[in-house]
Amino acid sequence: MAAPTYHDTKDLIACTECDALYHVVDPNPGELGVCARCHHVMIRPRRFAGMRIIMMAVTMLILMVGAIYFPFLRVEVQGLAHSASIMDAVFAFADVRLSVLSVLTAAFILLIPALRMGLLLYVLVPIVFDRPALAGARRAFRWSEVLKPWSMAEIFAIGCAVALVKVGDLARVEMGPAFWMFIGLVIVVVVQETFICSWSIWKSLDSQSA
Amino acid sequence: MQLVDMEIPGQSERVITVREAGLVACRRCSSVWPGEATECARCGARLVSRDRKSLQRVWAWWLAGIMCYLPANLYPMLETRTLLFTSDATIVGGAIELIHHGSVGIAVVILVASVLIPIGKFLSIALLAISVDRPGLLPKHQRHGLFEIVEYVGRWSMIDVFVVAILASLVQLSVVASIKPGPASLTFALSVIFTMFSAQSIDPRLIWDEDRATNGDPE
């Protein structure tokens, strides 16, 4: 078929999975804009998403400070007891041969999740409060998207559940305040993800610089 | 939730691709640019209509992943020391031990995350990479399903590494019982990371192009 030519590409959107081309249809908040070819969700606007993402990012950062600071788990067998913080879990690989893994674990469960929240705040706070975007906001948001699969706090939480069952047979395990803070943090991260519509955020960044 | 289909441009009834329209799409931010553009003016990502060179990257990371996965299964993941004995457990060995203790559910979680997902992922990435040039190899619906699984499930394999981290930091009861991470924890983690890079290198548009060339659209 003869392909039509497009002079203005601003109101076009591409499916990043299958390369289908569409005119942007602005769905109402709560609706999902999907690709007709591969059913990939392209746009998912939510009401007051910006403000909610900001509040959840701040909550998450506060919970993370608490989760690092307070005792995480405590184990007790026949009068012998030992407690561990999240940092102890990170430094479990402090053995010289495995020290790279300590760095990776710290990055996956603490540094990258916190960095993503920082980047999202950097991008969204000016947008939500009607200020001009900060320098490098676009690069910041692109990095936040690149880092998404490497933010593994929720996987660490499932790892905790598995470890608890493993130890639970042999010893009495007590969850410390940091444990519950970390679980809260994971819930916040998972809920926040459902509010992040990258197309809407890019659109806001576009209209700000126009 | 209400689904809204995007609007197909022009008078066409059929979905057209960005490439067919002589344009190029940004895979990072889904914006569309004239065909000759090389960098997305919105997010700064590199623009490539079809990244055929990506297959070389896919295979390179895939091979690195396999090379790390083999020692991850041969060396111990955990070294347990108690008053009476010292024992080393590999991934599979640890799961079998769990079944003996009666924790079948947890054993299944470990086996799925550390054996089924990684091996399934190696096979799937290889099949997808080969099928770019031999589209008859797999039915198209399976190929798309496979790609989604490979992209989103792979990171969950890290569970076992985190379990080792928690156990080794928690079970430190002087002479009574102590757990140390074994060398397999590092090679396993590297294997997961390398296969994540491998999966991210796949350009899914290549897979969709072949469908169009051979079978028409799934619609």
Short mmCIF file of C-alpha atoms in Angstrom, two decimals:
data_model
loop_
_atom_site.label_atom_id
_atom_site.label_comp_id
_atom_site.label_asym_id
_atom_site.label_seq_id
_atom_site.Cartn_x
_atom_site.Cartn_y
_atom_site.Cartn_z
CA MET A 1 0.00 0.00 0.00
CA ALA A 2 1.10 3.55 -0.58
CA ALA A 3 2.39 4.97 2.66
CA PRO A 4 1.07 8.45 3.39
CA THR A 5 3.70 11.05 4.22
CA TYR A 6 3.64 12.82 7.56
CA HIS A 7 5.02 16.30 7.96
CA ASP A 8 4.12 16.71 11.59
CA THR A 9 5.06 13.81 13.80
CA LYS A 10 4.07 15.50 17.08
CA ASP A 11 0.65 13.86 17.38
CA LEU A 12 1.89 10.43 16.36
CA ILE A 13 2.80 7.66 18.76
CA ALA A 14 4.66 4.40 18.10
CA CYS A 15 4.21 1.10 19.85
CA THR A 16 7.64 0.38 21.30
CA GLU A 17 7.09 -3.39 21.06
CA CYS A 18 5.78 -3.91 17.51
CA ASP A 19 6.44 -0.56 15.76
CA ALA A 20 2.74 0.10 14.94
CA LEU A 21 1.99 3.75 14.17
CA TYR A 22 -1.00 5.62 15.65
CA HIS A 23 -2.49 9.02 16.11
CA VAL A 24 -2.48 9.74 19.82
CA VAL A 25 -5.88 9.22 21.41
CA ASP A 26 -6.04 10.82 24.83
CA PRO A 27 -7.69 8.25 27.11
CA ASN A 28 -9.63 9.50 30.13
CA PRO A 29 -7.96 8.95 33.51
CA GLY A 30 -8.35 5.31 34.49
CA GLU A 31 -8.60 4.10 30.87
CA LEU A 32 -5.78 2.28 29.11
CA GLY A 33 -4.58 3.21 25.64
CA VAL A 34 -3.49 -0.06 24.02
CA CYS A 35 -1.84 -1.08 20.75
CA ALA A 36 -4.40 -2.73 18.46
CA ARG A 37 -1.74 -5.04 17.06
CA CYS A 38 0.13 -6.42 20.07
CA HIS A 39 -2.05 -5.15 22.98
CA HIS A 40 0.92 -3.45 24.62
CA VAL A 41 -0.32 -0.72 27.01
CA MET A 42 0.92 2.56 25.55
CA ILE A 43 -0.85 5.17 27.67
CA ARG A 44 -2.40 4.79 31.13
CA PRO A 45 -3.26 8.16 32.65
CA ARG A 46 -4.42 8.29 36.29
CA ARG A 47 -6.04 11.15 38.16
CA PHE A 48 -3.59 13.27 40.23
CA ALA A 49 -0.86 10.81 39.25
CA GLY A 50 1.98 13.37 39.57
CA MET A 51 1.14 14.36 43.16
CA ARG A 52 0.59 10.75 44.19
CA ILE A 53 3.91 9.62 42.69
CA ILE A 54 5.67 12.45 44.56
CA MET A 55 4.06 11.56 47.88
CA MET A 56 4.84 7.88 47.44
CA ALA A 57 8.47 8.66 46.49
CA VAL A 58 8.91 10.70 49.69
CA THR A 59 7.23 7.96 51.76
CA MET A 60 9.47 5.37 50.20
CA LEU A 61 12.67 7.33 50.93
CA ILE A 62 11.65 7.82 54.59
CA LEU A 63 10.82 4.12 54.96
CA MET A 64 14.15 3.24 53.41
CA VAL A 65 16.12 5.29 55.95
CA GLY A 66 14.19 3.52 58.73
CA ALA A 67 14.64 0.10 57.13
CA ILE A 68 18.41 0.60 56.98
CA TYR A 69 18.69 2.00 60.51
CA PHE A 70 16.50 -0.33 62.60
CA PRO A 71 17.05 -4.06 63.28
CA PHE A 72 15.66 -6.20 60.48
CA LEU A 73 15.45 -9.81 61.76
CA ARG A 74 16.46 -11.59 64.97
CA VAL A 75 16.99 -15.28 65.39
CA GLU A 76 17.09 -17.26 68.65
CA VAL A 77 18.00 -20.90 69.34
CA GLN A 78 18.55 -22.35 72.80
CA GLY A 79 19.56 -19.09 74.42
CA LEU A 80 21.80 -18.04 71.57
CA ALA A 81 20.59 -15.01 69.68
CA HIS A 82 21.72 -12.97 66.71
CA SER A 83 20.12 -10.04 64.97
CA ALA A 84 20.81 -8.69 61.53
CA SER A 85 20.04 -5.42 59.77
CA ILE A 86 19.55 -4.96 56.02
CA MET A 87 23.13 -3.72 55.84
CA ASP A 88 24.28 -7.00 57.42
CA ALA A 89 22.49 -8.85 54.61
CA VAL A 90 24.26 -6.64 52.06
CA PHE A 91 27.63 -7.30 53.70
CA ALA A 92 26.99 -11.05 53.94
CA PHE A 93 29.13 -11.25 50.80
CA ALA A 94 31.99 -9.25 52.34
CA ASP A 95 34.33 -12.23 51.77
CA VAL A 96 37.02 -10.97 49.39
CA ARG A 97 36.07 -13.38 46.60
CA LEU A 98 32.41 -12.35 46.70
CA SER A 99 32.69 -8.65 47.59
CA VAL A 100 31.40 -7.63 44.13
CA LEU A 101 28.14 -9.26 45.13
CA SER A 102 27.85 -7.00 48.20
CA VAL A 103 28.06 -4.00 45.90
CA LEU A 104 25.48 -5.49 43.50
CA THR A 105 23.08 -6.39 46.33
CA ALA A 106 23.34 -2.90 47.81
CA ALA A 107 22.66 -1.43 44.35
CA PHE A 108 19.67 -3.67 43.56
CA ILE A 109 17.78 -3.39 46.85
CA LEU A 110 18.80 0.05 48.20
CA LEU A 111 20.73 2.37 45.88
CA ILE A 112 18.84 1.92 42.60
CA PRO A 113 15.34 2.04 44.17
CA ALA A 114 16.33 5.19 46.10
CA LEU A 115 18.01 6.75 43.04
CA ARG A 116 14.86 6.15 40.95
CA MET A 117 12.74 7.92 43.57
CA GLY A 118 15.20 10.84 43.56
CA LEU A 119 15.06 11.07 39.76
CA LEU A 120 11.25 10.94 39.74
CA LEU A 121 11.09 13.72 42.34
CA TYR A 122 13.57 15.80 40.31
CA VAL A 123 11.38 15.43 37.21
CA LEU A 124 7.90 15.63 38.72
CA VAL A 125 8.10 18.24 41.51
CA PRO A 126 8.54 21.18 39.07
CA ILE A 127 5.80 19.79 36.77
CA VAL A 128 3.25 19.33 39.54
CA PHE A 129 3.99 22.74 41.09
CA ASP A 130 3.90 24.53 37.71
CA ARG A 131 7.53 25.54 37.68
CA PRO A 132 9.90 25.31 34.70
CA ALA A 133 11.55 21.89 34.44
CA LEU A 134 14.96 21.59 36.10
CA ALA A 135 18.08 21.25 33.95
CA GLY A 136 18.51 17.71 32.64
CA ALA A 137 14.97 16.63 33.61
CA ARG A 138 14.62 14.65 30.38
CA ARG A 139 17.85 12.79 30.94
CA ALA A 140 16.79 12.16 34.54
CA PHE A 141 13.49 10.61 33.45
CA ARG A 142 15.17 8.52 30.76
CA TRP A 143 17.53 7.10 33.41
CA SER A 144 14.65 6.40 35.74
CA GLU A 145 13.10 4.28 32.96
CA VAL A 146 16.40 2.53 32.16
CA LEU A 147 16.89 1.61 35.82
CA LYS A 148 13.37 0.21 36.28
CA PRO A 149 14.19 -3.50 35.74
CA TRP A 150 17.24 -3.19 38.05
CA SER A 151 15.23 -1.97 41.02
CA MET A 152 14.68 -5.23 42.92
CA ALA A 153 13.26 -4.33 46.35
CA GLU A 154 10.16 -6.49 45.76
CA ILE A 155 12.32 -9.48 44.81
CA PHE A 156 14.29 -9.06 48.05
CA ALA A 157 10.97 -9.11 49.94
CA ILE A 158 10.04 -12.48 48.42
CA GLY A 159 13.58 -13.63 49.26
CA CYS A 160 12.87 -12.70 52.91
CA ALA A 161 9.73 -14.86 52.89
CA VAL A 162 11.67 -17.83 51.55
CA ALA A 163 14.51 -17.34 54.06
CA LEU A 164 12.03 -17.03 56.95
CA VAL A 165 10.45 -20.38 56.13
CA LYS A 166 13.90 -21.96 55.79
CA VAL A 167 15.05 -20.72 59.22
CA GLY A 168 11.64 -20.94 60.87
CA ASP A 169 11.88 -24.73 61.21
CA LEU A 170 15.13 -24.58 63.15
CA ALA A 171 14.90 -21.42 65.21
CA ARG A 172 12.60 -18.73 66.51
CA VAL A 173 12.67 -15.70 64.24
CA GLU A 174 11.47 -12.23 65.27
CA MET A 175 10.77 -9.51 62.76
CA GLY A 176 12.21 -6.13 63.75
CA PRO A 177 10.76 -2.69 62.87
CA ALA A 178 12.96 -2.51 59.76
CA PHE A 179 11.29 -5.65 58.42
CA TRP A 180 7.84 -4.05 58.48
CA MET A 181 9.21 -0.79 57.10
CA PHE A 182 10.75 -2.68 54.20
CA ILE A 183 7.48 -4.50 53.50
CA GLY A 184 5.71 -1.11 53.53
CA LEU A 185 8.36 0.25 51.17
CA VAL A 186 7.78 -2.59 48.71
CA ILE A 187 4.00 -2.03 48.74
CA VAL A 188 4.55 1.70 48.09
CA VAL A 189 6.90 0.94 45.17
CA VAL A 190 4.48 -1.55 43.60
CA VAL A 191 1.47 0.77 43.93
CA GLN A 192 3.49 3.74 42.67
CA GLU A 193 4.42 1.82 39.52
CA THR A 194 0.74 1.64 38.53
CA PHE A 195 0.61 5.47 38.56
CA ILE A 196 3.68 6.05 36.40
CA CYS A 197 2.57 6.62 32.79
CA SER A 198 5.74 7.50 30.91
CA TRP A 199 3.81 8.93 27.94
CA SER A 200 2.01 11.42 30.20
CA ILE A 201 5.26 12.45 31.86
CA TRP A 202 6.98 12.97 28.48
CA LYS A 203 3.99 15.02 27.34
CA SER A 204 4.25 17.24 30.42
CA LEU A 205 7.99 17.71 29.85
CA ASP A 206 7.23 18.67 26.21
CA SER A 207 4.61 21.25 27.11
CA GLN A 208 6.91 22.77 29.73
CA SER A 209 9.70 23.51 27.29
CA ALA A 210 7.33 24.78 24.59
CA MET B 1 -10.26 -1.10 33.30
CA GLN B 2 -11.61 0.39 30.07
CA LEU B 3 -9.39 -0.31 27.06
CA VAL B 4 -9.08 2.34 24.35
CA ASP B 5 -7.55 1.45 20.99
CA MET B 6 -5.20 3.99 19.49
CA GLU B 7 -6.38 5.61 16.26
CA ILE B 8 -4.92 4.34 12.99
CA PRO B 9 -3.68 7.27 10.87
CA GLY B 10 -4.74 7.91 7.25
CA GLN B 11 -7.65 6.15 5.54
CA SER B 12 -6.17 2.74 6.16
CA GLU B 13 -8.16 0.05 7.99
CA ARG B 14 -5.05 -1.93 8.76
CA VAL B 15 -2.36 -1.05 11.27
CA ILE B 16 0.72 0.31 9.52
CA THR B 17 4.18 0.34 11.04
CA VAL B 18 6.33 3.37 11.65
CA ARG B 19 8.86 1.94 9.19
CA GLU B 20 6.23 1.55 6.43
CA ALA B 21 5.33 5.22 6.90
CA GLY B 22 8.97 6.16 6.29
CA LEU B 23 9.43 7.28 9.88
CA VAL B 24 11.47 6.05 12.82
CA ALA B 25 10.26 5.47 16.37
CA CYS B 26 12.04 5.97 19.70
CA ARG B 27 11.91 2.74 21.71
CA ARG B 28 12.51 4.63 24.95
CA CYS B 29 9.77 7.29 24.84
CA SER B 30 7.53 6.10 21.91
CA SER B 31 7.82 9.38 19.99
CA VAL B 32 7.97 9.34 16.17
CA TRP B 33 10.55 11.13 13.98
CA PRO B 34 11.34 11.58 10.28
CA GLY B 35 13.16 8.53 8.85
CA GLU B 36 16.55 10.20 8.65
CA ALA B 37 16.70 11.18 12.33
CA THR B 38 19.42 9.43 14.37
CA GLU B 39 18.76 10.76 17.86
CA CYS B 40 15.44 11.27 19.63
CA ALA B 41 15.02 15.02 20.12
CA ARG B 42 12.75 14.38 23.11
CA CYS B 43 14.65 11.93 25.32
CA GLY B 44 18.06 11.75 23.63
CA ALA B 45 17.97 7.99 22.92
CA ARG B 46 19.62 6.60 19.78
CA LEU B 47 17.12 5.95 16.97
CA VAL B 48 17.36 2.77 14.88
CA SER B 49 14.45 1.63 12.75
CA ARG B 50 15.44 -2.05 13.05
CA ASP B 51 18.42 -3.01 15.13
CA ARG B 52 19.77 -6.07 13.32
CA LYS B 53 23.12 -5.71 15.03
CA SER B 54 21.28 -6.30 18.29
CA LEU B 55 21.42 -10.05 17.62
CA GLN B 56 25.19 -10.05 18.12
CA ARG B 57 24.74 -8.40 21.50
CA VAL B 58 22.01 -10.90 22.38
CA TRP B 59 24.29 -13.86 21.66
CA ALA B 60 27.31 -12.34 23.44
CA TRP B 61 25.41 -11.76 26.69
CA TRP B 62 23.67 -15.13 26.31
CA LEU B 63 27.00 -16.94 26.11
CA ALA B 64 28.36 -15.02 29.12
CA GLY B 65 25.19 -15.97 31.01
CA ILE B 66 25.55 -19.68 30.25
CA MET B 67 29.23 -19.63 31.19
CA CYS B 68 28.28 -18.30 34.62
CA TYR B 69 25.26 -20.57 35.05
CA LEU B 70 27.26 -23.83 34.83
CA PRO B 71 29.59 -23.15 37.80
CA ALA B 72 26.59 -21.70 39.66
CA ASN B 73 25.11 -25.19 39.70
CA LEU B 74 28.32 -27.11 40.38
CA TYR B 75 29.71 -25.07 43.30
CA PRO B 76 27.96 -24.64 46.66
CA MET B 77 25.52 -21.78 47.15
CA LEU B 78 25.54 -22.14 50.95
CA GLU B 79 28.16 -23.47 53.38
CA THR B 80 26.50 -24.51 56.63
CA ARG B 81 28.58 -25.19 59.72
CA THR B 82 27.01 -26.66 62.87
CA LEU B 83 28.41 -28.28 66.02
CA LEU B 84 28.36 -31.73 64.49
CA PHE B 85 28.89 -31.31 60.79
CA THR B 86 29.77 -29.00 57.93
CA SER B 87 27.76 -29.20 54.74
CA ASP B 88 27.81 -27.52 51.37
CA ALA B 89 24.59 -27.17 49.42
CA THR B 90 24.27 -26.46 45.74
CA ILE B 91 21.08 -24.89 44.37
CA VAL B 92 19.44 -28.19 43.51
CA GLY B 93 20.91 -29.93 46.58
CA GLY B 94 19.44 -27.26 48.85
CA ALA B 95 16.02 -27.67 47.30
CA ILE B 96 16.12 -31.46 47.71
CA GLU B 97 17.07 -30.98 51.37
CA LEU B 98 14.04 -28.70 51.80
CA ILE B 99 11.76 -31.41 50.36
CA HIS B 100 13.18 -33.90 52.91
CA HIS B 101 12.34 -31.40 55.66
CA GLY B 102 8.80 -31.21 54.33
CA SER B 103 8.93 -27.63 52.96
CA VAL B 104 7.77 -28.62 49.50
CA GLY B 105 6.30 -25.19 48.69
CA ILE B 106 9.55 -23.32 49.35
CA ALA B 107 11.50 -25.95 47.42
CA VAL B 108 9.21 -25.34 44.46
CA VAL B 109 9.76 -21.55 44.67
CA ILE B 110 13.55 -22.09 44.72
CA LEU B 111 13.47 -24.60 41.86
CA VAL B 112 11.24 -22.39 39.70
CA ALA B 113 13.30 -19.24 40.34
CA SER B 114 16.76 -20.80 40.11
CA VAL B 115 16.40 -23.67 37.65
CA LEU B 116 13.21 -23.47 35.60
CA ILE B 117 13.32 -19.71 34.87
CA PRO B 118 17.07 -19.50 34.01
CA ILE B 119 17.07 -22.59 31.77
CA GLY B 120 13.76 -21.60 30.20
CA LYS B 121 15.23 -18.16 29.61
CA PHE B 122 18.36 -19.47 27.89
CA LEU B 123 16.22 -21.64 25.60
CA SER B 124 13.69 -18.86 24.89
CA ILE B 125 16.29 -16.23 24.05
CA ALA B 126 18.06 -18.67 21.73
CA LEU B 127 14.78 -19.63 20.04
CA LEU B 128 13.78 -15.97 19.61
CA ALA B 129 17.18 -14.98 18.24
CA ILE B 130 17.21 -17.89 15.78
CA SER B 131 13.58 -17.33 14.76
CA VAL B 132 14.33 -13.76 13.61
CA ASP B 133 15.92 -15.35 10.55
CA ARG B 134 13.80 -18.53 10.48
CA PRO B 135 10.25 -17.36 11.23
CA GLY B 136 8.75 -20.81 10.63
CA LEU B 137 10.45 -22.13 13.76
CA LEU B 138 7.70 -21.16 16.21
CA PRO B 139 4.03 -20.25 15.95
CA LYS B 140 3.73 -16.47 16.12
CA HIS B 141 1.56 -16.28 19.21
CA GLN B 142 4.07 -18.37 21.11
CA ARG B 143 6.89 -16.10 20.01
CA HIS B 144 5.19 -13.00 21.38
CA GLY B 145 4.25 -14.78 24.59
CA LEU B 146 7.80 -16.02 24.95
CA PHE B 147 9.27 -12.55 24.49
CA GLU B 148 7.07 -11.08 27.20
CA ILE B 149 7.93 -13.86 29.64
CA VAL B 150 11.65 -13.51 28.93
CA GLU B 151 11.53 -9.75 29.40
CA TYR B 152 9.54 -9.57 32.63
CA VAL B 153 10.22 -12.80 34.52
CA GLY B 154 14.02 -13.02 34.30
CA ARG B 155 14.82 -10.64 37.15
CA TRP B 156 12.92 -12.80 39.65
CA SER B 157 15.74 -15.35 39.49
CA MET B 158 17.64 -13.06 41.86
CA ILE B 159 15.48 -14.44 44.72
CA ASP B 160 18.00 -17.16 45.54
CA VAL B 161 20.88 -14.70 45.85
CA PHE B 162 18.86 -12.59 48.29
CA VAL B 163 17.86 -15.68 50.29
CA VAL B 164 21.56 -16.50 50.67
CA ALA B 165 22.28 -12.91 51.78
CA ILE B 166 19.57 -13.04 54.46
CA LEU B 167 20.48 -16.53 55.71
CA ALA B 168 24.19 -15.76 55.86
CA SER B 169 23.66 -12.53 57.79
CA LEU B 170 21.06 -14.00 60.16
CA VAL B 171 22.37 -17.46 61.01
CA GLN B 172 25.57 -16.48 62.84
CA LEU B 173 25.19 -18.37 66.15
CA SER B 174 28.88 -18.77 67.03
CA VAL B 175 29.73 -22.48 67.14
CA VAL B 176 26.17 -23.83 67.13
CA ALA B 177 25.32 -22.92 63.57
CA SER B 178 26.65 -20.52 60.99
CA ILE B 179 25.98 -20.06 57.31
CA LYS B 180 28.40 -18.62 54.75
CA PRO B 181 27.63 -17.80 51.12
CA GLY B 182 29.37 -20.11 48.64
CA PRO B 183 31.08 -19.17 45.36
CA ALA B 184 27.98 -20.14 43.36
CA SER B 185 26.12 -17.11 44.74
CA LEU B 186 28.35 -14.77 42.72
CA THR B 187 28.33 -16.74 39.46
CA PHE B 188 24.56 -17.22 39.74
CA ALA B 189 23.98 -13.49 40.24
CA LEU B 190 26.23 -12.69 37.27
CA SER B 191 24.36 -15.23 35.15
CA VAL B 192 21.03 -13.52 35.96
CA ILE B 193 22.48 -10.08 35.18
CA PHE B 194 24.00 -11.20 31.86
CA THR B 195 20.78 -12.87 30.69
CA MET B 196 18.84 -9.72 31.62
CA PHE B 197 21.18 -7.76 29.34
CA SER B 198 20.74 -10.42 26.66
CA ALA B 199 16.93 -10.20 26.81
CA GLN B 200 17.02 -6.40 26.81
CA SER B 201 19.13 -6.49 23.63
CA ILE B 202 16.39 -8.23 21.64
CA ASP B 203 14.61 -5.83 19.26
CA PRO B 204 11.01 -7.14 19.39
CA ARG B 205 10.13 -5.25 16.20
CA LEU B 206 12.23 -7.76 14.24
CA ILE B 207 9.92 -10.53 15.47
CA TRP B 208 6.79 -8.63 14.45
CA ASP B 209 8.20 -7.81 11.01
CA GLU B 210 8.64 -11.49 10.20
CA ASP B 211 5.01 -12.18 11.09
CA ARG B 212 3.83 -9.54 8.73
CA ALA B 213 6.07 -10.87 5.96
CA THR B 214 4.92 -14.47 6.37
CA ASN B 215 1.43 -14.56 7.83
CA GLY B 216 -0.15 -11.15 7.62
CA ASP B 217 -1.46 -9.63 10.82
CA PRO B 218 -2.76 -11.54 13.81
CA GLU B 219 -5.88 -9.35 13.80
#
